[in-house]
Short mmCIF file of C-alpha atoms (C1' of nucleotides) in Angstrom, two decimals:
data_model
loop_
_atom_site.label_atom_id
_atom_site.label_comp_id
_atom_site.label_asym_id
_atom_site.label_seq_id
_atom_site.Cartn_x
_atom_site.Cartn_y
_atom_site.Cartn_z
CA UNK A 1 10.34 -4.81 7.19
CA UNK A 2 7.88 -1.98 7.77
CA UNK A 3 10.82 0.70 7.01
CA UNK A 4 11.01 -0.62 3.23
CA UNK A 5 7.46 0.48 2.76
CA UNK A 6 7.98 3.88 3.76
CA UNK A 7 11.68 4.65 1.76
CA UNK A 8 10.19 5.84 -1.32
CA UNK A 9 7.73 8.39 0.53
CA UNK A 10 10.97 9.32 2.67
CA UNK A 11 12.60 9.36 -1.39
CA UNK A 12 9.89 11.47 -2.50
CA UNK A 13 9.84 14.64 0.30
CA UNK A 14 14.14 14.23 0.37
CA UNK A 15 13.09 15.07 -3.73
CA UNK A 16 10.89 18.18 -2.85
CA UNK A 17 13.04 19.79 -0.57
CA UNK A 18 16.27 19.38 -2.05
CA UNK A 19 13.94 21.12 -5.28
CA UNK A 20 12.92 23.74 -2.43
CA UNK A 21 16.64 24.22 -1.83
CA UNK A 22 17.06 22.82 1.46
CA UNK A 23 20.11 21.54 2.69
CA UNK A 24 19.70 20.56 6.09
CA UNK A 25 17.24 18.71 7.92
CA UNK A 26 16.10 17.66 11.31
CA UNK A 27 14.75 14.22 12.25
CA UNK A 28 11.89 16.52 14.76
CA UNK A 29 11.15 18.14 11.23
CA UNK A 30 11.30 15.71 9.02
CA UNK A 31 8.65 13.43 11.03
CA UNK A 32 6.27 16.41 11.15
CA UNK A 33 6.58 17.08 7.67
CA UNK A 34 5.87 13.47 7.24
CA UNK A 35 3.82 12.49 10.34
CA UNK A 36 5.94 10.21 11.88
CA UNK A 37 7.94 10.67 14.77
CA UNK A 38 11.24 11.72 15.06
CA UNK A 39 12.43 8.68 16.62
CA UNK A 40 11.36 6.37 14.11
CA UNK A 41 12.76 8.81 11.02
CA UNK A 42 16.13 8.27 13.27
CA UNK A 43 16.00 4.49 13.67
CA UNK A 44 14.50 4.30 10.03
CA UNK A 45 17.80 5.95 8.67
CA UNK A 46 20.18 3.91 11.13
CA UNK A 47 19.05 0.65 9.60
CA UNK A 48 21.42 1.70 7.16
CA UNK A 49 24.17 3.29 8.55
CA UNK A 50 24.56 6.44 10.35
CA UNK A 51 24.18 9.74 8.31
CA UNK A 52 23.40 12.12 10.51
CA UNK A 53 25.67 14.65 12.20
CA UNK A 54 24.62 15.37 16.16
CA UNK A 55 23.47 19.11 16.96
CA UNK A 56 22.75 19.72 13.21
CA UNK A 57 20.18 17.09 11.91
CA UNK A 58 21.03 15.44 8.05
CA UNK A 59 22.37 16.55 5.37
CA UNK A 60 19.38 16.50 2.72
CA UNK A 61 21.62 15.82 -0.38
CA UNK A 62 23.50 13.39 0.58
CA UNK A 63 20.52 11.60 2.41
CA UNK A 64 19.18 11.85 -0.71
CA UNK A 65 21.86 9.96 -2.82
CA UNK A 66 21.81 7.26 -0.17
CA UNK A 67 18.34 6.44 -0.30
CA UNK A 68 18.34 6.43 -4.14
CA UNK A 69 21.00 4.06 -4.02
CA UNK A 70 19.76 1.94 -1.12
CA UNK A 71 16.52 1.72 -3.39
CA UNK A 72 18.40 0.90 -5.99
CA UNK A 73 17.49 4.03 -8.31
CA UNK A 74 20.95 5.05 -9.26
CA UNK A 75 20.88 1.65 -11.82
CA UNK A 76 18.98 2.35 -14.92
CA UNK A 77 16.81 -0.42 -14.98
CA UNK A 78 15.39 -1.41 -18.43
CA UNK A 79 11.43 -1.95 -18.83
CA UNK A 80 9.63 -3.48 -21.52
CA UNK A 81 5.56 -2.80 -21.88
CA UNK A 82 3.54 -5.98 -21.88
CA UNK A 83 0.12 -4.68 -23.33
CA UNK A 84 -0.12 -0.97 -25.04
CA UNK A 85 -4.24 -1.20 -24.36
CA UNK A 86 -5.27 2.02 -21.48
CA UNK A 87 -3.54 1.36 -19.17
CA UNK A 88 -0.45 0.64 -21.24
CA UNK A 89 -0.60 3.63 -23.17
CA UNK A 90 -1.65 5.46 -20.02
CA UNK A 91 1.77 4.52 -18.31
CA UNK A 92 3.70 5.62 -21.17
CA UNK A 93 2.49 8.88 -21.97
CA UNK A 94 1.72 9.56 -18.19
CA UNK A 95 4.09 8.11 -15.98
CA UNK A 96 7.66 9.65 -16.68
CA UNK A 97 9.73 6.21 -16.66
CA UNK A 98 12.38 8.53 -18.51
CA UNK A 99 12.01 11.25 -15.89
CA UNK A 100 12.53 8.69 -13.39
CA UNK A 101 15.88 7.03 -14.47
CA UNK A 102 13.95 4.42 -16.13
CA UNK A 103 14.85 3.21 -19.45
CA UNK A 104 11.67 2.06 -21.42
CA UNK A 105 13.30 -0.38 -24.40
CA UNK A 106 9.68 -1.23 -26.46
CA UNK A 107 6.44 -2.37 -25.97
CA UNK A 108 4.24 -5.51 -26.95
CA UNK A 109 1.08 -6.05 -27.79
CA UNK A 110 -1.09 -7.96 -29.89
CA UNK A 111 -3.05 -5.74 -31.72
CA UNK A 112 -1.30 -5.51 -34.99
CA UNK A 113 -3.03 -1.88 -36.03
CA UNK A 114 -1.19 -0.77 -32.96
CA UNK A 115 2.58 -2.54 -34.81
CA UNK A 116 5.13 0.04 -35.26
CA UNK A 117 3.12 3.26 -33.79
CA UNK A 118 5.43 5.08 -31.00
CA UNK A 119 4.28 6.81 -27.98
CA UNK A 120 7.29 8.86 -26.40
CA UNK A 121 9.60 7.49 -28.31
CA UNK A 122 8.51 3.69 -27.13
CA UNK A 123 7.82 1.97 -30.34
CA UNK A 124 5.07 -0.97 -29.89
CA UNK A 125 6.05 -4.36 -31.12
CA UNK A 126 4.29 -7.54 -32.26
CA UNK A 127 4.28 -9.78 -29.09
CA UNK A 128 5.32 -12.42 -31.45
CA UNK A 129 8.77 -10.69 -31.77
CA UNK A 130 9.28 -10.22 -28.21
CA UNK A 131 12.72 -12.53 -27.77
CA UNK A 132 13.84 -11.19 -31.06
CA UNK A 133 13.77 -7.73 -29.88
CA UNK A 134 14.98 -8.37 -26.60
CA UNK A 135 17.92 -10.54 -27.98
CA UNK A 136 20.87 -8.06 -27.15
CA UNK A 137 19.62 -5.58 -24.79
CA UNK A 138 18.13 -7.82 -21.71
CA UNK A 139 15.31 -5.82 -19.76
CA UNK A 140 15.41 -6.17 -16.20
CA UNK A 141 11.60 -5.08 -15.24
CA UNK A 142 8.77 -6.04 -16.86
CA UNK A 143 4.89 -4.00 -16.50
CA UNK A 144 2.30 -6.33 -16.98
CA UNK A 145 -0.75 -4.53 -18.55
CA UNK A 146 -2.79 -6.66 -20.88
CA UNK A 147 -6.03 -7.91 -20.13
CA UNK A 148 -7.18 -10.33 -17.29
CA UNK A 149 -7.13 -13.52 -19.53
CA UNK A 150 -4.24 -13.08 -21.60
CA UNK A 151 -1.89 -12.92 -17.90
CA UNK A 152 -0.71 -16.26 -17.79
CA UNK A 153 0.73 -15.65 -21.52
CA UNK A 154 2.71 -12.84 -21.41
CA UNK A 155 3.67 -13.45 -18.21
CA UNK A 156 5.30 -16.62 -19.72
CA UNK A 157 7.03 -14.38 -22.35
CA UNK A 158 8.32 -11.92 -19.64
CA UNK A 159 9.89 -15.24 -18.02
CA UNK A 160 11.60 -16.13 -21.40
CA UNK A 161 12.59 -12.70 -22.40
CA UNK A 162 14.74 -13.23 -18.94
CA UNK A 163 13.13 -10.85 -16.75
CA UNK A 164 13.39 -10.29 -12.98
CA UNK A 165 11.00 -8.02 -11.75
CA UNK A 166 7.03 -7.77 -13.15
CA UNK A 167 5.24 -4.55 -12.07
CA UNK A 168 1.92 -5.90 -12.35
CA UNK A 169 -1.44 -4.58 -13.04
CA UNK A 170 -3.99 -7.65 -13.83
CA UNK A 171 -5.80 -9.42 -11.39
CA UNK A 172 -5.42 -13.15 -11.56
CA UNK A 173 -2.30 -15.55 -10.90
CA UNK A 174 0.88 -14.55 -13.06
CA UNK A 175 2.33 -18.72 -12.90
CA UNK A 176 5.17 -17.64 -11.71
CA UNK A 177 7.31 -18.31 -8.35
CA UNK A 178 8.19 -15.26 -6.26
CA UNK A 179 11.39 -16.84 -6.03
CA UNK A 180 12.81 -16.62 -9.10
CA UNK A 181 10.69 -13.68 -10.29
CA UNK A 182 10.11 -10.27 -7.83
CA UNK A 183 6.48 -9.43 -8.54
CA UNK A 184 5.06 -6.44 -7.34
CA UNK A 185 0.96 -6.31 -7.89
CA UNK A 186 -0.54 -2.62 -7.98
CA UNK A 187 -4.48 -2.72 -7.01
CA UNK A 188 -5.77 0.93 -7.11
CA UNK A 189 -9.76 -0.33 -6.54
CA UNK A 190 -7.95 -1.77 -2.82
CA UNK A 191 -7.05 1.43 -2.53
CA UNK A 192 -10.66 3.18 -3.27
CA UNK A 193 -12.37 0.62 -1.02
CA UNK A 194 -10.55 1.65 1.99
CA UNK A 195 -11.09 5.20 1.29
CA UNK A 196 -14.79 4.08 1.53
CA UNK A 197 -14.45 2.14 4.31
CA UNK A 198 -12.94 5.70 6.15
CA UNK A 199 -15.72 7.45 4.85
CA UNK A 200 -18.09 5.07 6.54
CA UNK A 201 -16.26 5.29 9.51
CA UNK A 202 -16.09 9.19 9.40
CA UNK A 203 -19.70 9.64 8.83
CA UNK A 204 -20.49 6.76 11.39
CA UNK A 205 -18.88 9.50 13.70
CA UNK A 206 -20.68 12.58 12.75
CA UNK A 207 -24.30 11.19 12.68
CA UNK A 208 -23.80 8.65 15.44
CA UNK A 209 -24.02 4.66 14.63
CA UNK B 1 -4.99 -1.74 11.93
CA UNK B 2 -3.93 -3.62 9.67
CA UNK B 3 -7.07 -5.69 9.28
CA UNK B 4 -8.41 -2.55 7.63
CA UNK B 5 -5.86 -3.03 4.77
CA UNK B 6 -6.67 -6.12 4.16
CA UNK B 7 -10.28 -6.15 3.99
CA UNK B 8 -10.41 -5.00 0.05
CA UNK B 9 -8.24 -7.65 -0.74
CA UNK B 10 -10.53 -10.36 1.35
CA UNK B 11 -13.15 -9.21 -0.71
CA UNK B 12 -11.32 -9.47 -4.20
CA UNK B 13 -10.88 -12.94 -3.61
CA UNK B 14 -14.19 -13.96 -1.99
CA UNK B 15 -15.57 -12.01 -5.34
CA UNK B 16 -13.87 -14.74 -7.74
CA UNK B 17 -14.83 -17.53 -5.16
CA UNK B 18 -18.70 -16.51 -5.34
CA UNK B 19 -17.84 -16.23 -9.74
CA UNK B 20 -16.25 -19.82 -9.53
CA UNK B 21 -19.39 -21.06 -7.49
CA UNK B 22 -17.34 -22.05 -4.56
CA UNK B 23 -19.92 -22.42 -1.44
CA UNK B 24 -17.58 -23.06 1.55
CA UNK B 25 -14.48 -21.88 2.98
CA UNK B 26 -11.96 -23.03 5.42
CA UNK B 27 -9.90 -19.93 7.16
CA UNK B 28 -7.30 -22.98 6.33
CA UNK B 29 -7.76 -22.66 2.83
CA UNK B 30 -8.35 -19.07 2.08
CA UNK B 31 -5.26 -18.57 4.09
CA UNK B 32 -3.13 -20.65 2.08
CA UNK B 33 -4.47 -19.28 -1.14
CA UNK B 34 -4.12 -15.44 -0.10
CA UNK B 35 -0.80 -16.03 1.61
CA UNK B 36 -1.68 -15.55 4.98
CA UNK B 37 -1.66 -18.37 8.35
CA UNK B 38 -5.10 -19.71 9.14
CA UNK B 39 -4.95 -17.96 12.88
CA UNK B 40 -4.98 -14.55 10.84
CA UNK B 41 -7.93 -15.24 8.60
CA UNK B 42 -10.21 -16.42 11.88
CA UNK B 43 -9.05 -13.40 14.10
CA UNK B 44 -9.09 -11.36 11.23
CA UNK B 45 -12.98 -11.82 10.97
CA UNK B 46 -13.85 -11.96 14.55
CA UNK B 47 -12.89 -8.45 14.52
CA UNK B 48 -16.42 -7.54 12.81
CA UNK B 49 -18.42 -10.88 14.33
CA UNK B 50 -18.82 -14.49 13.82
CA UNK B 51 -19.53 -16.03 10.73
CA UNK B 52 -18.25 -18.65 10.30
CA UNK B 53 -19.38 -22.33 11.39
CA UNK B 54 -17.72 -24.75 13.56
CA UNK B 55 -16.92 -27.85 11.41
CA UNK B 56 -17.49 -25.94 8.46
CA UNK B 57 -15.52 -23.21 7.58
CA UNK B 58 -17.35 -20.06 6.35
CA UNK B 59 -20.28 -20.04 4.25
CA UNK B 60 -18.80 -17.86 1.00
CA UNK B 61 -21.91 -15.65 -0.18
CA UNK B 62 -22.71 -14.63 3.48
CA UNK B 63 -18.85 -13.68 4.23
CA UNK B 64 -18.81 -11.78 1.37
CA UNK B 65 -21.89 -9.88 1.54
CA UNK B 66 -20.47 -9.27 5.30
CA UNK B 67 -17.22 -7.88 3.83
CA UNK B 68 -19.09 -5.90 1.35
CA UNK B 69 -20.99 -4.05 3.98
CA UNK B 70 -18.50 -3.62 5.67
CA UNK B 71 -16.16 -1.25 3.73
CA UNK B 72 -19.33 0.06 2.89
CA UNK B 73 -19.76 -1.08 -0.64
CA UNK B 74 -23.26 -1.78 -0.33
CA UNK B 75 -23.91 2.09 -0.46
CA UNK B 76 -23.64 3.59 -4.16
CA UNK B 77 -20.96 6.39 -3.71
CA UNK B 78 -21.77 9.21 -6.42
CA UNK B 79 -18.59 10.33 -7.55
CA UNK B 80 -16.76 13.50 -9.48
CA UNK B 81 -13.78 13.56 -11.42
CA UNK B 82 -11.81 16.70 -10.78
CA UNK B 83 -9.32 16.61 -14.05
CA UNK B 84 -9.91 14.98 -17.36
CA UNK B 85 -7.07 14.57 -18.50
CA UNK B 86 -5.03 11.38 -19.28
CA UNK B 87 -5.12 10.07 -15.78
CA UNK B 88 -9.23 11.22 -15.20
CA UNK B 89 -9.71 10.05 -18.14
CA UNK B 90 -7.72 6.72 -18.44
CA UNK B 91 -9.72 6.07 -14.90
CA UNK B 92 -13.31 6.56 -16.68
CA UNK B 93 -12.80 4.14 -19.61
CA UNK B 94 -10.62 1.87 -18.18
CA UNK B 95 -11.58 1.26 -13.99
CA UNK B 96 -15.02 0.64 -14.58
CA UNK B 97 -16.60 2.61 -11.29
CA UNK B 98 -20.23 1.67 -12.92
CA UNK B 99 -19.17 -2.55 -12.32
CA UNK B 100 -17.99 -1.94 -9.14
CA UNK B 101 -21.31 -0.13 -7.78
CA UNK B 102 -20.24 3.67 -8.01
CA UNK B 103 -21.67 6.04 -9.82
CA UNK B 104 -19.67 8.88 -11.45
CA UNK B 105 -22.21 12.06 -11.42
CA UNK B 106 -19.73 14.48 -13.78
CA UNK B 107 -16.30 15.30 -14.99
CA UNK B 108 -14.56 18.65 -14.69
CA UNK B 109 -11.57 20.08 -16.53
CA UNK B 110 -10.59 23.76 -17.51
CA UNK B 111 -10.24 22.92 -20.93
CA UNK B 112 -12.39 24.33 -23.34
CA UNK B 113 -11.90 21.47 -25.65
CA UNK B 114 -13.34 19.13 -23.71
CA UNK B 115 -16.53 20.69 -22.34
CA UNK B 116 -19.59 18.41 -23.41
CA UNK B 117 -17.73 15.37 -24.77
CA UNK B 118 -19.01 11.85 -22.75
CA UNK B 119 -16.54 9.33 -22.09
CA UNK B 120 -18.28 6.02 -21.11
CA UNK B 121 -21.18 7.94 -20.21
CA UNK B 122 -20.16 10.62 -18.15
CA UNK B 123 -20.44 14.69 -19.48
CA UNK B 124 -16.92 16.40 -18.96
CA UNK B 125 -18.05 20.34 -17.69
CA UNK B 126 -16.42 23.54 -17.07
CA UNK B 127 -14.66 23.24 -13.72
CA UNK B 128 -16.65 26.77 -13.03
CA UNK B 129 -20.02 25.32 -13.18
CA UNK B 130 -18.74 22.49 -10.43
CA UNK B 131 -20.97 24.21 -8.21
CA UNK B 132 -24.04 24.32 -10.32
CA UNK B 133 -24.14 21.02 -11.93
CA UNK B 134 -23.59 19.44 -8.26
CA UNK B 135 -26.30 21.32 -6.57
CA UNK B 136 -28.71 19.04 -6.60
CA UNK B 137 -27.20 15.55 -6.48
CA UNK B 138 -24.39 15.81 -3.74
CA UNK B 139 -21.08 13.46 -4.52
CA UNK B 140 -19.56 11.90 -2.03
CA UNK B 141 -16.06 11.32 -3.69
CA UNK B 142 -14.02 13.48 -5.46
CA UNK B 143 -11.26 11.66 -7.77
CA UNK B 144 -8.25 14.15 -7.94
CA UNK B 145 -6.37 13.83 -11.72
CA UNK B 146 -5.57 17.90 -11.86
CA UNK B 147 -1.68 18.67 -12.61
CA UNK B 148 0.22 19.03 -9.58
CA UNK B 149 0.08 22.68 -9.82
CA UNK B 150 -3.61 22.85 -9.78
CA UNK B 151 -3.88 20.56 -7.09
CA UNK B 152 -4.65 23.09 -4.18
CA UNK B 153 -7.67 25.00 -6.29
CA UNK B 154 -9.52 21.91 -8.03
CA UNK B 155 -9.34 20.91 -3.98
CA UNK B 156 -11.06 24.13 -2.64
CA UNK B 157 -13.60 23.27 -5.18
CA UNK B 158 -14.02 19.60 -4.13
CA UNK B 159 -14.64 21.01 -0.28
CA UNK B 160 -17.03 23.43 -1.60
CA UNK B 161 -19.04 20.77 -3.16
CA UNK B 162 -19.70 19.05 -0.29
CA UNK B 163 -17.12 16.02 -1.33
CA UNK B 164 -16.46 14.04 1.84
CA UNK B 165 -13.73 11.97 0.86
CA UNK B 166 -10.55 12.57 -1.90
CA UNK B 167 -9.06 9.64 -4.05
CA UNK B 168 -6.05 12.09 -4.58
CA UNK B 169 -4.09 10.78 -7.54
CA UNK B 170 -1.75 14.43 -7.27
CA UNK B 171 1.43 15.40 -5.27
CA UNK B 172 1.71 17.86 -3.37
CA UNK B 173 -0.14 19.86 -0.58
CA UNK B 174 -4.00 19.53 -1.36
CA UNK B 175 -4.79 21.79 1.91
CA UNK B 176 -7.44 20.10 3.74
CA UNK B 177 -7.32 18.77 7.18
CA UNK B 178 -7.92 15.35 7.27
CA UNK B 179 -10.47 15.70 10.26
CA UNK B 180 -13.10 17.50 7.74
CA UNK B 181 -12.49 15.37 4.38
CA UNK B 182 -11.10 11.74 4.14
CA UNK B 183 -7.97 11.67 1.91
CA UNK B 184 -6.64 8.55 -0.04
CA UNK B 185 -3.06 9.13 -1.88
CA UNK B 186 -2.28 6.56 -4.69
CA UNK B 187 1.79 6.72 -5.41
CA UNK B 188 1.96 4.11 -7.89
CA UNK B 189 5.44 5.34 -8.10
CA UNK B 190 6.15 3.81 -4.90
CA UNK B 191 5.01 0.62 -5.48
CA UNK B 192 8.53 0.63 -8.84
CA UNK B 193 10.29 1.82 -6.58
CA UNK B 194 9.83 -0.77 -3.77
CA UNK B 195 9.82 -3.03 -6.80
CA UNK B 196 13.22 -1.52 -7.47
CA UNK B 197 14.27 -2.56 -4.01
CA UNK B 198 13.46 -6.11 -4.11
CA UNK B 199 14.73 -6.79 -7.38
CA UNK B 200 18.39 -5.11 -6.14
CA UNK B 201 17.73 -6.79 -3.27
CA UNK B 202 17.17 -10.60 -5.15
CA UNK B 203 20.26 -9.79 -7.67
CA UNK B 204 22.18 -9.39 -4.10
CA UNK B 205 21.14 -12.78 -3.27
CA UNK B 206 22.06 -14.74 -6.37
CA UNK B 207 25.62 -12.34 -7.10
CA UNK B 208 26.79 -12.07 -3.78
CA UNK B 209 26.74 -8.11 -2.11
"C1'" DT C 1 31.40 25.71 26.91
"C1'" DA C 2 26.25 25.38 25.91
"C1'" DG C 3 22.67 23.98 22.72
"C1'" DA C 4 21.06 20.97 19.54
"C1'" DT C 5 20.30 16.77 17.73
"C1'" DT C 6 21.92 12.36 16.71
"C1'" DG C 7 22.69 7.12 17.63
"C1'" DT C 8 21.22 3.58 20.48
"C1'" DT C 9 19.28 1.05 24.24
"C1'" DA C 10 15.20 -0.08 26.93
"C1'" DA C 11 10.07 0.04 27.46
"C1'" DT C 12 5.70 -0.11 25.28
"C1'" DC C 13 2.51 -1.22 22.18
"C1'" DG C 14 0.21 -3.84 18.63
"C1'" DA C 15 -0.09 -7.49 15.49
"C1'" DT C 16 0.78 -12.27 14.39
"C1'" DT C 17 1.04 -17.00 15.65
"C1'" DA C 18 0.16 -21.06 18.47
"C1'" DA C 19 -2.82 -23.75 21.13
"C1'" DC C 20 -6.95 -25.63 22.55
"C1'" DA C 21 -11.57 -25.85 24.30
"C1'" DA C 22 -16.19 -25.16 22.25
"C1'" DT C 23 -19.38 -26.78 18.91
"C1'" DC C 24 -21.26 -27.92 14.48
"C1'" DT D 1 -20.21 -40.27 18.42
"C1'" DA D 2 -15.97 -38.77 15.71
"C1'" DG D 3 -13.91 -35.38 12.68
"C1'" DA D 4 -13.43 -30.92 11.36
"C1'" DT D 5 -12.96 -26.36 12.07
"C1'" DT D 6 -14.24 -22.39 14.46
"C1'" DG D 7 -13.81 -18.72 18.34
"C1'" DT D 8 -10.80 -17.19 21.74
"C1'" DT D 9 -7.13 -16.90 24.99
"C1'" DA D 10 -2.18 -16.88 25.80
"C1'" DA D 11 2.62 -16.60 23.94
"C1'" DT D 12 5.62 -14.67 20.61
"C1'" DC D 13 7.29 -11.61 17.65
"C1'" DG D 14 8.22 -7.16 15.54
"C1'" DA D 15 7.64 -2.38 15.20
"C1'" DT D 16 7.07 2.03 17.45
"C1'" DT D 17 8.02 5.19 21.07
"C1'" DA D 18 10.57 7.07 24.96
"C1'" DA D 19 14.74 8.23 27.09
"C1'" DC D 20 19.30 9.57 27.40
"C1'" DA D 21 24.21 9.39 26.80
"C1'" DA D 22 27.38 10.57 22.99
"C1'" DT D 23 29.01 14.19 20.12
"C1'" DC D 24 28.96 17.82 16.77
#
DNA sequence: TAGATTGTTAATCGATTAACAATC
DNA sequence: TAGATTGTTAATCGATTAACAATC
């Protein structure tokens, strides 16, 4: 379903303006703020129940809550790190999991000069010691950030460890069903080479084919 | 359309195809391996002509280099970085623009600190010589890794330039109608959080609503 | 009551799938 | 020629938009 992909972007401006103070809020408005239309912010929000109030639009707090929860963001979910490397390191330092109701338990690598070093309070683990760490407190979410050939691997370990989610940033086949595992792949270069192909297409425009 | 979309990832896996020395494709089998129905894959690329062969599926290389020049990857984008910190410069070490045919001119950050250090080859400058180091060579893309609250400046400077299309990896309002500059946003936030959805979503499924 | 704006149904549009004739 | 697989048209499906009665 197409309305999925657009709940966290509806998450995100609900976020801004109840930070701008704004308590009430009009489908008309909300779809220009976020250029949709009005109509589909309406039937968007009804696939989930009806939380608007006729002649005065939606109440932006409690909108809010409902989404979070619909998302599934009022659980704190617990992460472990598979791979402190860049991008590892990157996500930890950069990316607020705390911030963001997300509860980041260790991370793994297997680099051992990188063994017991912390970065925001995430200490980084032997790989080897995975289970062992993850004995009592199960992590629901997994990110997947070690290099290309090392995927299948720790993408085993996530499996043992018990995960059920793997936030994934390699390339390459992870060996795992989608049924029994909720993999989510994140390709920013995708994302740069259909900004490029726009560009094309914009300058196609201005100078003609 | 949503052919569009799914051009860069056509391309990712035609690129490991050519690497594994694979000469032939069915829309059969590339459908079945990229998840897709073999109807798709054939009216996918009829959009942009015919090249395949009756009989014989699609010859790889050819595809490919098709695909390529399509999202207009065969051009070498010159590139700025507008921000070097941890996300700018996580992107320069770690994405490897150089591989994937683009070609990072400069860096620009406000901190004094940084001014003249290199990471993977590229010179991080005053943000106030933007101007003057770009007068000459002209970038095409400007990669947006400014904090939020500096978002709408580094921008102005970014239109000034002469950028014609924004990777922007910031929230917020960058102020720049979309007619005049191409703008990509990256949320990788969105991609946990619809993560966050499926996984409540699968727990659902096996313990009952 | 009048104005505003929702919830919801019906109409439109676009994208995906199925089917098959064309052709290598 | 027979088998395979494309290119392409038609049928189906889903998502978006329009319209309006319900109601705050």
């Amino acid at each position: 379903m197409a309305v999925i992909r657009r709940l966290p972007r509806y998450y995100r401006y609900l976020n801004e303006m109840l930070a701008a103070g704004v308590m009430q809020i009009s489908s008309r408005e909300l779809a220009d703020r976020m250029d949709l239309t009005a109509s589909q912010v309406r039937q968007d929000f009804n696939c989930f129940g009806d939380f608007g109030q006729q002649g005065c639009g939606y109440d932006v707090a409690a909108l809010h809550k409902e989404i979070k929860s619909i998302i599934g963001l009022d659980q704190e979910y617990k992460i472990v790190i598979m791979g402190a490397g860049r991008m590892g390191c990157s996500l930890l330092e950069h990316f607020g999991f705390e911030r963001r109701g997300f509860n980041v338990l260790a991370a793994f690598d297997n680099n051992p000069e990188l063994f017991g070093k912390s970065i925001n309070g995430v200490t980084i683990h032997d790989v080897k010691k995975a289970e062992e760490v993850c004995a009592t407190v199960r992590p629901d979410i997994g990110v997947l950030t070690v290099p290309a050939s090392e995927t299948k691997e720790a993408c085993a370990i996530l499996k043992k460890i018990g995960v059920k989610a793997i936030w994934n940033f390699t390339k390459g086949e992870l060996g795992v069903s989608e049924e029994e595992i909720v993999v989510e792949n994140v390709h920013i270069s995708d994302s740069l080479m259909s900004l490029c192909y726009r560009l094309t297409e914009l300058e196609d425009a201005l100078y003609g084919d």
